[in-house]
Amino acid sequence: GENVEQHPSTLSVQEGDSAVIKCTYSDSASNYFPWYKQELGKRPQLIIDIRSNVGEKKDQRIAVTLNKTAKHFSLHITETQPEDSAVYFCAASKTGNQFYFGTGTSLTVIP
Amino acid sequence: NAGVTQTPKFRILKIGQSMTLQCTQDMNHNYMYWYRQDPGMGLKLIYYSVGAGITDKGEVPNGYNVSRSTTEDFPLRLELAAPSQTSVYFCASSYPQTGELFFGEGSRLTVL
């Protein structure tokens, strides 16, 4: 099956700085890559996703890039704010009904 | 819309007991899933279903069973609970076309 690795496991940044989280995947057939944000004690929620026919996608302060050749994708958060503090999970899917998740990155934004 | 609703939110089981985690969604989603979340391990897929009457194993199905008799409901059965099943369980659903997973609030299960 697919193997998704995520780094770093923890990340601390000063408010206003940028944060980057990286994921690699093993199955070249994977074609859908979502990112989920999970606040403490809450359910994961989708924040952005990208499909394999696109190299980059932006939504305000959040962007995701995909390098299919290297089989890695990254989440970029600019102008970080304290409310960005959460655990972020990447995932990969090739079938649309099985999602393989990374182990999560705990992001802390220091005011 | 209530979205995805899971019950119970918390449960303590003794080793060897059985229980069912209930999950229902009101979004008419075809796909439904059960994940478990352990600290530092991300989300692991237990079982999933692409429609009523159809279920399939995920990454970690041992010790669990599911059924999908209706589009709305996808209960997860734990037989002979073991300490290794102590975890937070999330039910989720999605449209096949969009891929976005909608999660329930989670059920924290402790097996002692």
XYZ file of C-alpha atoms in Angstrom:
223
model
C 0.000 0.000 0.000
C 0.861 3.673 -0.015
C 3.355 5.057 2.511
C 3.190 8.745 3.392
C 5.963 10.347 5.425
C 5.586 13.782 6.963
C 8.182 16.172 8.372
C 8.751 17.817 10.734
C 6.734 16.294 13.556
C 6.811 19.571 15.488
C 7.327 23.123 14.274
C 7.453 26.401 16.172
C 7.423 29.740 14.393
C 7.090 33.363 15.409
C 3.837 35.071 14.516
C 4.113 36.552 11.046
C 6.746 34.082 9.869
C 6.145 31.344 7.308
C 5.729 27.629 8.035
C 6.475 24.772 5.647
C 5.451 21.139 6.139
C 6.666 18.457 3.755
C 5.289 15.056 2.797
C 6.553 12.291 0.561
C 4.566 9.416 -0.878
C 5.575 6.072 -2.324
C 2.863 5.133 -4.837
C 3.297 6.997 -8.129
C -0.368 6.244 -8.947
C -1.581 8.518 -6.123
C -3.339 11.501 -7.652
C -5.085 13.392 -4.867
C -3.313 15.097 -1.959
C -5.375 16.821 0.745
C -4.202 18.626 3.863
C -6.212 18.534 7.085
C -6.001 20.764 10.138
C -6.904 19.406 13.559
C -7.233 21.788 16.471
C -6.831 20.382 19.956
C -9.727 18.084 20.824
C -11.483 18.724 17.523
C -12.112 16.798 14.337
C -9.769 17.093 11.324
C -10.973 19.536 8.678
C -9.832 19.963 5.095
C -7.914 23.182 4.490
C -6.575 22.697 0.977
C -6.038 19.938 -1.568
C -4.284 19.412 -4.857
C -4.687 16.955 -7.695
C -1.870 15.491 -9.741
C -2.611 17.554 -12.835
C -1.722 20.769 -10.952
C 1.662 21.858 -9.594
C 0.542 24.514 -7.136
C -2.624 25.781 -5.514
C -3.186 28.812 -3.291
C -5.943 29.891 -0.965
C -5.179 33.187 0.758
C -2.282 32.513 3.186
C -2.132 28.789 2.421
C -0.518 27.127 -0.569
C 0.309 23.569 -1.561
C 2.932 22.499 -4.081
C 3.284 19.109 -5.720
C 6.333 17.556 -7.358
C 5.175 14.329 -9.016
C 8.624 13.380 -10.221
C 10.073 13.498 -6.728
C 6.812 12.278 -5.177
C 6.583 14.984 -2.596
C 4.167 17.771 -1.736
C 4.354 20.623 0.720
C 2.080 22.930 2.688
C 3.093 26.572 2.962
C 1.494 28.935 5.451
C 2.499 32.581 5.205
C 2.022 35.373 7.758
C 1.265 32.843 10.468
C -1.199 33.743 13.209
C -1.804 32.155 16.645
C -5.010 30.558 15.321
C -2.870 28.580 12.865
C -1.582 26.574 15.849
C -2.846 23.006 15.329
C -1.811 19.594 14.065
C -1.629 19.346 10.273
C -1.955 16.068 8.389
C -1.123 15.362 4.786
C -2.716 12.477 2.912
C -2.520 10.720 -0.432
C -5.065 8.753 -2.419
C -5.249 7.081 -5.810
C -8.693 5.575 -5.605
C -10.695 8.345 -3.937
C -11.856 5.895 -1.291
C -8.633 5.041 0.532
C -6.622 7.845 2.050
C -3.200 7.283 3.576
C -2.273 9.892 6.160
C 1.060 11.199 7.343
C 1.855 11.142 11.051
C 1.078 14.825 11.571
C 2.933 18.062 12.303
C 2.202 19.985 15.475
C 2.533 23.668 14.577
C 2.882 26.266 17.316
C 2.740 29.948 16.416
C 4.363 32.059 19.118
C 2.779 35.508 19.556
C -27.384 19.388 8.318
C -25.867 17.690 11.341
C -23.066 16.274 9.168
C -21.401 13.158 10.628
C -22.576 12.132 14.076
C -20.756 9.582 16.237
C -21.765 8.036 19.532
C -20.625 7.571 22.205
C -18.016 10.319 22.665
C -16.294 8.482 25.509
C -16.325 4.875 26.643
C -14.321 2.715 28.987
C -14.317 -1.032 28.312
C -12.901 -3.951 30.164
C -10.699 -6.430 28.309
C -12.873 -8.950 26.477
C -16.007 -6.802 26.357
C -17.667 -5.872 23.078
C -19.250 -2.670 21.897
C -20.496 -0.830 18.828
C -19.537 2.689 17.821
C -22.389 4.290 15.963
C -21.952 6.617 12.982
C -24.589 8.334 10.899
C -24.399 11.026 8.222
C -27.119 13.146 6.661
C -25.242 14.401 3.596
C -26.199 11.467 1.358
C -22.534 10.586 0.916
C -21.753 7.292 -0.788
C -18.421 6.735 0.925
C -17.975 6.200 4.636
C -14.888 5.358 6.694
C -13.641 4.461 10.124
C -10.229 5.702 11.242
C -8.337 5.336 14.467
C -5.951 7.984 15.707
C -3.109 7.162 18.037
C -0.604 9.755 19.340
C 2.157 10.389 16.817
C 0.707 7.859 14.383
C -1.684 9.877 12.279
C -4.960 8.410 11.096
C -5.140 4.756 10.162
C -8.001 3.402 8.056
C -9.853 0.507 9.694
C -12.707 -0.134 7.253
C -14.445 1.744 4.514
C -17.617 1.456 2.444
C -18.419 2.763 -1.025
C -22.156 2.222 -0.663
C -24.890 0.318 1.136
C -24.092 -3.378 1.301
C -20.417 -2.906 0.358
C -17.559 -2.827 2.869
C -13.827 -3.375 2.609
C -10.811 -3.615 4.870
C -8.398 -0.772 5.362
C -4.900 -0.787 6.875
C -5.771 -2.023 10.381
C -8.991 -4.115 10.310
C -8.088 -6.841 12.814
C -10.386 -6.925 15.836
C -13.124 -4.874 14.164
C -16.202 -5.469 12.044
C -18.518 -3.176 10.135
C -21.805 -3.266 8.288
C -23.510 -0.832 5.924
C -27.195 -1.606 5.599
C -28.191 1.978 4.713
C -26.503 4.966 3.073
C -26.686 6.892 6.353
C -25.294 4.441 8.912
C -21.911 2.761 9.289
C -21.460 1.160 12.726
C -18.096 -0.201 13.900
C -18.151 -3.302 16.082
C -15.338 -4.169 18.494
C -15.333 -7.803 19.558
C -13.253 -8.962 22.533
C -11.755 -5.568 23.320
C -7.991 -5.444 23.908
C -5.781 -2.677 25.388
C -4.287 -2.168 21.894
C -7.697 -0.855 20.806
C -7.430 2.107 23.161
C -7.602 5.011 20.733
C -9.668 7.855 19.352
C -11.983 6.674 16.596
C -13.213 8.911 13.823
C -15.996 8.174 11.405
C -15.945 10.098 8.128
C -17.890 10.358 4.899
C -17.289 11.822 1.450
C -18.602 12.275 -2.041
C -16.525 10.192 -4.483
C -16.297 13.137 -6.863
C -14.788 15.680 -4.468
C -12.728 13.515 -2.152
C -13.151 15.808 0.871
C -13.557 13.814 4.081
C -16.113 15.074 6.601
C -15.258 13.765 10.044
C -17.370 13.158 13.087
C -16.297 14.557 16.463
C -14.526 11.372 17.461
C -15.040 8.671 20.076
C -12.403 8.171 22.763
C -12.232 4.523 23.767
C -10.181 3.181 26.648
C -9.754 -0.553 27.222
C -8.575 -1.515 30.700
